[in-house]
PDB file of C-alpha atoms in Angstrom:
ATOM      1  CA  MET O 180     -17.263  19.452 -21.710  1.00 48.00           C
ATOM      2  CA  SER O 181     -20.942  18.019 -21.587  1.00 47.00           C
ATOM      3  CA  GLU O 182     -21.272  18.530 -24.967  1.00 48.00           C
ATOM      4  CA  ASN O 183     -18.280  16.281 -25.758  1.00 53.00           C
ATOM      5  CA  ILE O 184     -19.537  13.559 -23.349  1.00 52.00           C
ATOM      6  CA  GLU O 185     -22.850  13.538 -24.882  1.00 56.00           C
ATOM      7  CA  SER O 186     -21.611  13.134 -28.335  1.00 62.00           C
ATOM      8  CA  GLU O 187     -19.431  10.197 -27.292  1.00 69.00           C
ATOM      9  CA  SER O 188     -20.243   6.722 -28.850  1.00 77.00           C
ATOM     10  CA  PRO O 189     -22.284   4.149 -26.318  1.00 81.00           C
ATOM     11  CA  LEU O 190     -19.118   1.924 -26.746  1.00 81.00           C
ATOM     12  CA  LYS O 191     -16.759   4.466 -25.272  1.00 83.00           C
ATOM     13  CA  ARG O 192     -19.257   5.409 -22.537  1.00 82.00           C
ATOM     14  CA  GLN O 193     -19.477   1.187 -21.723  1.00 84.00           C
ATOM     15  CA  LEU O 194     -15.807   0.743 -21.779  1.00 84.00           C
ATOM     16  CA  ARG O 195     -15.418   3.929 -19.373  1.00 83.00           C
ATOM     17  CA  THR O 196     -18.069   2.388 -17.127  1.00 83.00           C
ATOM     18  CA  ILE O 197     -16.242  -0.954 -17.147  1.00 82.00           C
ATOM     19  CA  ILE O 198     -12.710   0.307 -16.790  1.00 81.00           C
ATOM     20  CA  PHE O 199     -12.883   3.023 -14.281  1.00 77.00           C
ATOM     21  CA  GLY O 200     -16.124   1.873 -12.326  1.00 69.00           C
ATOM     22  CA  THR O 201     -16.368  -0.712  -9.882  1.00 61.00           C
ATOM     23  CA  ASP O 202     -20.372  -0.511  -9.115  1.00 65.00           C
ATOM     24  CA  THR O 203     -21.312  -2.899 -12.106  1.00 75.00           C
ATOM     25  CA  PRO O 204     -20.902  -6.769 -12.496  1.00 80.00           C
ATOM     26  CA  ALA O 205     -18.855  -5.953 -15.692  1.00 82.00           C
ATOM     27  CA  GLY O 206     -16.530  -3.785 -13.640  1.00 78.00           C
ATOM     28  CA  ARG O 207     -16.136  -5.641 -11.011  1.00 78.00           C
ATOM     29  CA  TYR O 208     -15.230  -8.648 -13.253  1.00 84.00           C
ATOM     30  CA  PHE O 209     -12.314  -6.308 -15.171  1.00 84.00           C
ATOM     31  CA  ASP O 210     -10.957  -5.690 -11.744  1.00 79.00           C
ATOM     32  CA  ILE O 211     -10.841  -9.121 -10.750  1.00 80.00           C
ATOM     33  CA  ALA O 212      -9.302 -10.339 -13.947  1.00 86.00           C
ATOM     34  CA  LEU O 213      -6.921  -7.355 -13.830  1.00 82.00           C
ATOM     35  CA  MET O 214      -5.751  -8.081 -10.518  1.00 80.00           C
ATOM     36  CA  VAL O 215      -5.246 -11.923 -11.452  1.00 84.00           C
ATOM     37  CA  CYS O 216      -3.138 -10.780 -14.477  1.00 84.00           C
ATOM     38  CA  ILE O 217      -0.861  -8.407 -12.222  1.00 80.00           C
ATOM     39  CA  VAL O 218      -0.206 -10.958  -9.529  1.00 79.00           C
ATOM     40  CA  LEU O 219       0.711 -13.392 -12.011  1.00 86.00           C
ATOM     41  CA  SER O 220       2.893 -10.991 -13.617  1.00 82.00           C
ATOM     42  CA  VAL O 221       4.949  -9.795 -10.620  1.00 78.00           C
ATOM     43  CA  GLY O 222       4.981 -13.357  -9.413  1.00 83.00           C
ATOM     44  CA  LEU O 223       6.615 -14.239 -12.911  1.00 84.00           C
ATOM     45  CA  VAL O 224       9.211 -11.275 -12.395  1.00 78.00           C
ATOM     46  CA  PHE O 225      10.097 -13.108  -8.916  1.00 81.00           C
ATOM     47  CA  LEU O 226      10.341 -16.298 -10.073  1.00 86.00           C
ATOM     48  CA  ASP O 227      12.623 -15.496 -13.165  1.00 81.00           C
ATOM     49  CA  THR O 228      15.121 -14.120 -10.561  1.00 79.00           C
ATOM     50  CA  VAL O 229      15.667 -17.695  -8.843  1.00 85.00           C
ATOM     51  CA  GLU O 230      18.308 -19.084 -10.830  1.00 87.00           C
ATOM     52  CA  MET O 231      16.627 -22.786 -10.899  1.00 89.00           C
ATOM     53  CA  PHE O 232      13.526 -21.318 -12.383  1.00 88.00           C
ATOM     54  CA  HIS O 233      15.657 -19.115 -14.836  1.00 84.00           C
ATOM     55  CA  ARG O 234      17.589 -22.294 -15.994  1.00 89.00           C
ATOM     56  CA  GLU O 235      14.597 -24.480 -16.499  1.00 90.00           C
ATOM     57  CA  TYR O 236      11.538 -22.148 -17.399  1.00 90.00           C
ATOM     58  CA  GLY O 237      12.804 -19.225 -18.684  1.00 86.00           C
ATOM     59  CA  GLN O 238      12.038 -19.536 -22.277  1.00 90.00           C
ATOM     60  CA  ILE O 239       8.405 -20.036 -20.777  1.00 92.00           C
ATOM     61  CA  ILE O 240       8.452 -17.274 -18.519  1.00 87.00           C
ATOM     62  CA  ARG O 241       9.557 -15.111 -21.373  1.00 85.00           C
ATOM     63  CA  VAL O 242       6.477 -16.118 -23.374  1.00 90.00           C
ATOM     64  CA  LEU O 243       4.394 -15.560 -20.828  1.00 90.00           C
ATOM     65  CA  GLU O 244       5.651 -11.914 -19.869  1.00 84.00           C
ATOM     66  CA  TRP O 245       4.963 -11.083 -23.613  1.00 88.00           C
ATOM     67  CA  VAL O 246       1.322 -12.236 -22.823  1.00 91.00           C
ATOM     68  CA  PHE O 247       0.799 -10.006 -19.724  1.00 88.00           C
ATOM     69  CA  THR O 248       2.806  -6.936 -21.991  1.00 86.00           C
ATOM     70  CA  VAL O 249       0.469  -7.108 -24.666  1.00 91.00           C
ATOM     71  CA  ILE O 250      -2.783  -7.518 -22.368  1.00 91.00           C
ATOM     72  CA  PHE O 251      -1.407  -4.456 -20.416  1.00 87.00           C
ATOM     73  CA  THR O 252      -1.018  -2.457 -23.495  1.00 90.00           C
ATOM     74  CA  ILE O 253      -4.316  -3.141 -24.659  1.00 92.00           C
ATOM     75  CA  GLU O 254      -5.887  -2.240 -21.232  1.00 88.00           C
ATOM     76  CA  TYR O 255      -3.441   1.014 -21.506  1.00 89.00           C
ATOM     77  CA  GLY O 256      -4.730   2.083 -24.736  1.00 90.00           C
ATOM     78  CA  LEU O 257      -8.151   1.729 -23.987  1.00 90.00           C
ATOM     79  CA  ARG O 258      -7.953   3.734 -20.585  1.00 88.00           C
ATOM     80  CA  LEU O 259      -6.413   6.200 -22.913  1.00 89.00           C
ATOM     81  CA  TYR O 260      -9.227   5.972 -25.438  1.00 88.00           C
ATOM     82  CA  CYS O 261     -12.409   5.865 -22.733  1.00 86.00           C
ATOM     83  CA  ALA O 262     -10.640   8.714 -20.477  1.00 84.00           C
ATOM     84  CA  THR O 263     -12.338  11.678 -19.836  1.00 82.00           C
ATOM     85  CA  HIS O 264      -9.196  13.738 -20.010  1.00 85.00           C
ATOM     86  CA  PRO O 265      -6.765  11.500 -21.629  1.00 86.00           C
ATOM     87  CA  VAL O 266      -3.629  13.762 -21.345  1.00 89.00           C
ATOM     88  CA  LEU O 267      -4.580  14.021 -17.450  1.00 88.00           C
ATOM     89  CA  TYR O 268      -4.705  10.187 -17.019  1.00 85.00           C
ATOM     90  CA  ALA O 269      -1.484   9.933 -18.726  1.00 87.00           C
ATOM     91  CA  ARG O 270       0.050  12.272 -16.390  1.00 88.00           C
ATOM     92  CA  SER O 271      -1.464  10.876 -13.232  1.00 83.00           C
ATOM     93  CA  PHE O 272      -0.034   8.508 -10.855  1.00 77.00           C
ATOM     94  CA  TYR O 273      -1.802   5.233 -11.998  1.00 76.00           C
ATOM     95  CA  GLY O 274      -1.317   6.417 -15.244  1.00 82.00           C
ATOM     96  CA  ILE O 275       2.417   6.767 -15.158  1.00 83.00           C
ATOM     97  CA  VAL O 276       2.537   2.919 -13.219  1.00 78.00           C
ATOM     98  CA  ASP O 277       0.283   1.759 -16.279  1.00 80.00           C
ATOM     99  CA  LEU O 278       3.059   3.101 -18.405  1.00 83.00           C
ATOM    100  CA  LEU O 279       5.749   1.729 -16.602  1.00 77.00           C
ATOM    101  CA  SER O 280       4.225  -1.830 -16.569  1.00 76.00           C
ATOM    102  CA  VAL O 281       4.252  -2.266 -20.281  1.00 80.00           C
ATOM    103  CA  LEU O 282       7.756  -0.189 -20.905  1.00 79.00           C
ATOM    104  CA  PRO O 283      10.394  -2.889 -19.753  1.00 73.00           C
ATOM    105  CA  SER O 284       9.712  -5.810 -22.461  1.00 76.00           C
ATOM    106  CA  TYR O 285       9.558  -2.973 -25.275  1.00 79.00           C
ATOM    107  CA  LEU O 286      12.705  -1.490 -23.658  1.00 75.00           C
ATOM    108  CA  ALA O 287      14.456  -4.463 -23.601  1.00 73.00           C
ATOM    109  CA  LEU O 288      14.227  -5.210 -27.485  1.00 75.00           C
ATOM    110  CA  LEU O 289      15.730  -1.823 -28.255  1.00 74.00           C
ATOM    111  CA  ILE O 290      18.739  -2.001 -25.404  1.00 70.00           C
ATOM    112  CA  PRO O 291      19.565  -5.532 -25.182  1.00 64.00           C
ATOM    113  CA  GLY O 292      21.982  -6.501 -22.375  1.00 56.00           C
ATOM    114  CA  ALA O 293      20.954  -9.018 -19.345  1.00 45.00           C
ATOM    115  CA  ASN O 294      21.655  -6.911 -16.420  1.00 48.00           C
ATOM    116  CA  PHE O 295      19.925  -3.678 -17.354  1.00 52.00           C
ATOM    117  CA  THR O 296      16.875  -5.902 -18.770  1.00 53.00           C
ATOM    118  CA  LEU O 297      16.415  -7.404 -15.447  1.00 54.00           C
ATOM    119  CA  VAL O 298      16.595  -4.071 -13.753  1.00 55.00           C
ATOM    120  CA  ILE O 299      13.693  -2.423 -16.356  1.00 55.00           C
ATOM    121  CA  ARG O 300      11.562  -5.688 -15.868  1.00 58.00           C
ATOM    122  CA  ILE O 301      11.356  -4.934 -12.257  1.00 62.00           C
ATOM    123  CA  LEU O 302       9.542  -1.882 -12.957  1.00 62.00           C
ATOM    124  CA  ARG O 303       6.505  -4.003 -13.550  1.00 59.00           C
ATOM    125  CA  LEU O 304       6.330  -4.267  -9.742  1.00 62.00           C
ATOM    126  CA  PHE O 305       4.939  -0.722 -10.093  1.00 65.00           C
ATOM    127  CA  ARG O 306       1.669  -2.495 -11.204  1.00 61.00           C
ATOM    128  CA  ILE O 307       0.879  -3.638  -7.959  1.00 62.00           C
ATOM    129  CA  PHE O 308      -0.051  -0.301  -6.772  1.00 61.00           C
ATOM    130  CA  ARG O 309      -3.582  -0.760  -8.543  1.00 59.00           C
ATOM    131  CA  VAL O 310      -4.684  -3.496  -6.114  1.00 56.00           C
ATOM    132  CA  LEU O 311      -3.998  -0.586  -3.331  1.00 59.00           C
ATOM    133  CA  LYS O 312      -6.413   1.455  -5.267  1.00 57.00           C
ATOM    134  CA  LEU O 313      -9.079  -0.638  -4.900  1.00 55.00           C
ATOM    135  CA  LEU O 314      -8.766  -0.130  -0.833  1.00 52.00           C
ATOM    136  CA  ARG O 315     -10.972   2.858  -1.553  1.00 52.00           C
ATOM    137  CA  TYR O 316     -14.344   0.739  -2.517  1.00 52.00           C
ATOM    138  CA  LEU O 317     -13.713  -1.083   0.778  1.00 54.00           C
ATOM    139  CA  SER O 318     -15.345   0.600   4.273  1.00 56.00           C
ATOM    140  CA  GLU O 319     -13.197  -1.242   6.268  1.00 61.00           C
ATOM    141  CA  GLY O 320      -9.931  -0.092   4.270  1.00 61.00           C
ATOM    142  CA  ASN O 321     -11.607   3.702   4.753  1.00 65.00           C
ATOM    143  CA  VAL O 322     -12.077   3.663   8.514  1.00 70.00           C
ATOM    144  CA  LEU O 323      -8.416   2.391   8.371  1.00 73.00           C
ATOM    145  CA  LEU O 324      -7.241   5.305   6.207  1.00 72.00           C
ATOM    146  CA  ARG O 325      -9.028   7.755   8.090  1.00 75.00           C
ATOM    147  CA  ALA O 326      -7.428   6.416  11.305  1.00 78.00           C
ATOM    148  CA  MET O 327      -3.991   6.740  10.000  1.00 80.00           C
ATOM    149  CA  MET O 328      -4.627  10.223   9.060  1.00 81.00           C
ATOM    150  CA  GLN O 329      -5.851  10.947  12.379  1.00 80.00           C
ATOM    151  CA  SER O 330      -3.146   9.473  14.184  1.00 83.00           C
ATOM    152  CA  SER O 331      -0.247  10.693  11.623  1.00 84.00           C
ATOM    153  CA  ARG O 332       0.757  13.824  13.982  1.00 86.00           C
ATOM    154  CA  LYS O 333       0.842  11.737  16.928  1.00 86.00           C
ATOM    155  CA  VAL O 334       2.884   8.943  15.255  1.00 85.00           C
ATOM    156  CA  PHE O 335       5.380  11.940  13.856  1.00 88.00           C
ATOM    157  CA  ILE O 336       5.624  13.423  17.373  1.00 89.00           C
ATOM    158  CA  PHE O 337       6.705   9.987  18.509  1.00 88.00           C
ATOM    159  CA  PHE O 338       9.341   9.053  15.704  1.00 88.00           C
ATOM    160  CA  PHE O 339      10.377  12.266  16.342  1.00 90.00           C
ATOM    161  CA  SER O 340      11.206  11.842  20.063  1.00 90.00           C
ATOM    162  CA  VAL O 341      12.673   8.243  18.873  1.00 90.00           C
ATOM    163  CA  SER O 342      14.930  10.319  16.599  1.00 91.00           C
ATOM    164  CA  LEU O 343      16.105  12.590  19.785  1.00 92.00           C
ATOM    165  CA  ILE O 344      16.542   9.416  22.020  1.00 92.00           C
ATOM    166  CA  VAL O 345      18.773   7.594  19.122  1.00 93.00           C
ATOM    167  CA  MET O 346      20.890  10.708  18.536  1.00 93.00           C
ATOM    168  CA  VAL O 347      21.770  11.127  21.964  1.00 93.00           C
ATOM    169  CA  LEU O 348      22.269   7.432  22.510  1.00 93.00           C
ATOM    170  CA  SER O 349      24.465   7.200  19.158  1.00 93.00           C
ATOM    171  CA  ALA O 350      26.836  10.542  20.618  1.00 93.00           C
ATOM    172  CA  VAL O 351      27.114   8.688  23.932  1.00 93.00           C
ATOM    173  CA  MET O 352      28.049   5.348  22.375  1.00 93.00           C
ATOM    174  CA  TYR O 353      30.864   7.101  20.119  1.00 93.00           C
ATOM    175  CA  VAL O 354      32.402   8.419  23.045  1.00 92.00           C
ATOM    176  CA  VAL O 355      32.198   5.441  25.387  1.00 93.00           C
ATOM    177  CA  GLU O 356      33.342   2.739  22.692  1.00 92.00           C
ATOM    178  CA  GLY O 357      35.041   4.807  20.354  1.00 89.00           C
ATOM    179  CA  PRO O 358      36.419   3.502  16.689  1.00 90.00           C
ATOM    180  CA  ASP O 359      38.802   0.669  18.453  1.00 89.00           C
ATOM    181  CA  ASN O 360      35.602  -1.395  18.781  1.00 89.00           C
ATOM    182  CA  GLY O 361      33.689  -0.655  15.871  1.00 89.00           C
ATOM    183  CA  PHE O 362      32.217   2.498  16.309  1.00 92.00           C
ATOM    184  CA  SER O 363      34.282   4.434  13.669  1.00 89.00           C
ATOM    185  CA  SER O 364      31.495   7.260  13.513  1.00 91.00           C
ATOM    186  CA  ILE O 365      28.493   9.083  14.996  1.00 90.00           C
ATOM    187  CA  PRO O 366      26.642   7.546  11.772  1.00 92.00           C
ATOM    188  CA  LYS O 367      27.995   4.100  12.503  1.00 91.00           C
ATOM    189  CA  SER O 368      26.648   4.608  16.108  1.00 93.00           C
ATOM    190  CA  VAL O 369      23.423   5.722  14.651  1.00 93.00           C
ATOM    191  CA  TYR O 370      23.162   2.501  12.632  1.00 93.00           C
ATOM    192  CA  TRP O 371      24.171   0.679  15.653  1.00 93.00           C
ATOM    193  CA  THR O 372      21.679   2.110  18.004  1.00 93.00           C
ATOM    194  CA  ILE O 373      18.632   1.792  15.088  1.00 93.00           C
ATOM    195  CA  VAL O 374      19.323  -1.916  15.358  1.00 92.00           C
ATOM    196  CA  THR O 375      19.354  -2.253  19.000  1.00 92.00           C
ATOM    197  CA  ILE O 376      16.796  -0.087  20.026  1.00 90.00           C
ATOM    198  CA  THR O 377      14.343  -2.169  17.224  1.00 87.00           C
ATOM    199  CA  THR O 378      15.727  -5.148  18.809  1.00 82.00           C
ATOM    200  CA  VAL O 379      16.945  -6.322  15.536  1.00 86.00           C
ATOM    201  CA  GLY O 380      20.510  -7.187  17.082  1.00 81.00           C
ATOM    202  CA  TYR O 381      22.518  -8.077  13.711  1.00 87.00           C
ATOM    203  CA  GLY O 382      25.642  -8.188  16.225  1.00 83.00           C
ATOM    204  CA  ASP O 383      28.237  -7.108  13.595  1.00 87.00           C
ATOM    205  CA  ILE O 384      28.737  -4.202  15.917  1.00 89.00           C
ATOM    206  CA  THR O 385      29.021  -4.949  19.668  1.00 90.00           C
ATOM    207  CA  PRO O 386      30.028  -2.895  22.616  1.00 92.00           C
ATOM    208  CA  LYS O 387      33.112  -3.979  24.581  1.00 91.00           C
ATOM    209  CA  THR O 388      33.525  -2.161  27.363  1.00 92.00           C
ATOM    210  CA  GLY O 389      31.705  -2.348  30.666  1.00 93.00           C
ATOM    211  CA  LEU O 390      29.937   0.850  30.145  1.00 93.00           C
ATOM    212  CA  GLY O 391      29.030   0.592  26.951  1.00 92.00           C
ATOM    213  CA  GLN O 392      27.494  -3.057  27.451  1.00 93.00           C
ATOM    214  CA  ALA O 393      25.421  -1.271  30.496  1.00 94.00           C
ATOM    215  CA  ILE O 394      24.278   1.222  28.008  1.00 93.00           C
ATOM    216  CA  ALA O 395      23.467  -1.402  25.038  1.00 92.00           C
ATOM    217  CA  ALA O 396      21.059  -2.712  27.953  1.00 93.00           C
ATOM    218  CA  PHE O 397      19.455   0.201  28.661  1.00 92.00           C
ATOM    219  CA  THR O 398      18.985   1.075  24.831  1.00 92.00           C
ATOM    220  CA  MET O 399      17.358  -2.776  24.475  1.00 91.00           C
ATOM    221  CA  LEU O 400      14.610  -1.836  27.502  1.00 91.00           C
ATOM    222  CA  ILE O 401      13.857   1.489  25.791  1.00 89.00           C
ATOM    223  CA  GLY O 402      13.179  -0.309  22.727  1.00 88.00           C
ATOM    224  CA  TYR O 403      10.940  -2.966  24.281  1.00 86.00           C
ATOM    225  CA  SER O 404       9.303  -0.247  26.298  1.00 84.00           C
ATOM    226  CA  ILE O 405       8.438   2.141  23.262  1.00 84.00           C
ATOM    227  CA  ILE O 406       8.139  -0.704  20.370  1.00 80.00           C
ATOM    228  CA  ALA O 407       4.329  -1.167  21.115  1.00 79.00           C
ATOM    229  CA  ILE O 408       3.688   2.940  21.326  1.00 83.00           C
ATOM    230  CA  PRO O 409       2.507   3.461  17.400  1.00 83.00           C
ATOM    231  CA  THR O 410       0.620   0.163  17.615  1.00 81.00           C
ATOM    232  CA  GLY O 411      -1.549   1.704  20.912  1.00 83.00           C
ATOM    233  CA  ILE O 412      -1.878   5.041  19.013  1.00 83.00           C
ATOM    234  CA  LEU O 413      -3.299   3.109  15.610  1.00 80.00           C
ATOM    235  CA  THR O 414      -5.352   1.151  17.735  1.00 82.00           C
ATOM    236  CA  ALA O 415      -7.159   3.873  19.792  1.00 82.00           C
ATOM    237  CA  GLU O 416      -7.609   6.117  16.735  1.00 79.00           C
ATOM    238  CA  ILE O 417      -9.320   2.951  15.082  1.00 77.00           C
ATOM    239  CA  SER O 418     -11.299   2.256  17.907  1.00 77.00           C
ATOM    240  CA  GLN O 419     -12.622   6.035  17.846  1.00 76.00           C
ATOM    241  CA  GLU O 420     -13.105   5.902  14.206  1.00 68.00           C
ATOM    242  CA  VAL O 421     -15.171   2.730  14.438  1.00 66.00           C
ATOM    243  CA  GLY O 422     -17.367   4.316  17.507  1.00 63.00           C
ATOM    244  CA  ARG O 423     -18.225   7.504  15.086  1.00 62.00           C
ATOM    245  CA  HIS O 424     -19.423   4.890  12.548  1.00 54.00           C
ATOM    246  CA  ARG O 425     -22.019   3.339  15.361  1.00 56.00           C
ATOM    247  CA  ASP O 426     -25.279   4.063  14.983  1.00 54.00           C
ATOM    248  CA  LEU O 427     -26.604   6.344  18.568  1.00 55.00           C
ATOM    249  CA  ARG O 428     -30.216   5.076  17.967  1.00 61.00           C
ATOM    250  CA  SER O 429     -31.563   3.357  21.537  1.00 69.00           C
ATOM    251  CA  CYS O 430     -33.159   0.428  21.599  1.00 75.00           C
ATOM    252  CA  ASN O 431     -37.045   1.024  22.731  1.00 75.00           C
ATOM    253  CA  GLN O 432     -36.885  -2.272  24.534  1.00 76.00           C
ATOM    254  CA  CYS O 433     -33.230  -2.794  26.268  1.00 76.00           C
ATOM    255  CA  HIS O 434     -31.949   0.858  25.317  1.00 70.00           C
ATOM    256  CA  LYS O 435     -28.829  -0.333  23.922  1.00 70.00           C
ATOM    257  CA  THR O 436     -26.963   2.050  21.409  1.00 66.00           C
ATOM    258  CA  GLY O 437     -23.869   1.427  19.352  1.00 62.00           C
ATOM    259  CA  HIS O 438     -25.810  -0.336  16.598  1.00 61.00           C
ATOM    260  CA  ASP O 439     -24.452  -0.907  13.286  1.00 63.00           C
ATOM    261  CA  LEU O 440     -25.656   1.887  10.817  1.00 60.00           C
ATOM    262  CA  ASP O 441     -27.679  -0.544   8.727  1.00 65.00           C
ATOM    263  CA  ALA O 442     -28.925  -2.428  11.023  1.00 70.00           C
ATOM    264  CA  MET O 443     -32.816  -2.875  11.543  1.00 73.00           C
ATOM    265  CA  TYR O 444     -32.814  -4.905  14.759  1.00 76.00           C
ATOM    266  CA  CYS O 445     -31.303  -4.613  18.086  1.00 78.00           C
ATOM    267  CA  SER O 446     -28.262  -7.089  18.417  1.00 70.00           C
ATOM    268  CA  ARG O 447     -28.949  -7.821  22.192  1.00 70.00           C
ATOM    269  CA  CYS O 448     -32.703  -8.077  22.403  1.00 75.00           C
ATOM    270  CA  GLY O 449     -33.935  -8.639  18.679  1.00 74.00           C
ATOM    271  CA  CYS O 450     -36.222  -5.560  18.918  1.00 78.00           C
ATOM    272  CA  GLU O 451     -36.994  -3.633  15.718  1.00 77.00           C
ATOM    273  CA  LEU O 452     -35.347  -0.252  15.769  1.00 74.00           C
ATOM    274  CA  ASP O 453     -36.603   3.074  14.881  1.00 71.00           C
ATOM    275  CA  SER O 454     -35.748   4.102  11.052  1.00 64.00           C
ATOM    276  CA  LEU O 455     -32.953   6.713  10.687  1.00 52.00           C
ATOM    277  CA  ASP O 456     -34.064  10.013  10.597  1.00 46.00           C
ATOM    278  CA  VAL O 457     -30.920  11.369   8.258  1.00 39.00           C
ATOM    279  CA  PRO O 458     -29.532   9.348   5.418  1.00 39.00           C
ATOM    280  CA  VAL O 459     -26.296   7.541   6.044  1.00 38.00           C
ATOM    281  CA  GLU O 460     -23.380   8.889   3.953  1.00 38.00           C
ATOM    282  CA  ASN O 461     -21.898   6.349   1.470  1.00 38.00           C
ATOM    283  CA  ASP O 462     -17.904   6.355   1.691  1.00 38.00           C
ATOM    284  CA  ALA O 463     -17.317   4.552  -1.272  1.00 37.00           C
TER     285      ALA O 463
END
């Protein structure tokens, strides 16, 4: 494997650094340009679904779509060319996303049909996942991701408990109201309970009996009581995660702790802090 890498041309290594890396100015500029193209191409898909824009600027939108298709095709080809393992890249999630971003226009040429073409062109929206990939390069994004992972079990238990409450209330409302009042089945009652407990309240199904209305009021109160729980769980985990990334060095002047890891001076008194004895792990 090392022999293959050493035998690569300088151009191929340079392209790999630019396309797959973000630690160089050229790599960052490439990612920024790619993000602009993705946002613009997705915006064209949205605009083309508006009747006024489709009628007035449909031809221009088609031309611009082909421009972005050519750009994405060239980019996909370059990624396959300079990837260390082209087959693995092509079979990866982002490789499939890149392929889906260029397929719609070519499929539209082979299979005519307005409705089908519109559905296929929506696949271009998957390209926006490229934006999410950049989050791993942000330290703030890493903190948020770790907090979400740490709180996943608690959130799962919360939603499982809410699901049990929904099932019980749905069964009760089905028995109390019945098909005559719109609660024709337990799944229909589940829909009403979820809409009510999330305080959305579409109003397409409403209880008619006094007992049913009392249960509905109780369900609304439950919704207001539990709606902030997932936010509190995630906020607590974020707070703990941020705390873990605070430096425990104590200021020699005011004895304050909890400084930023890269801090050289105390944020309270301005006294110079002692240097770190161990290297700081780079999240990027």
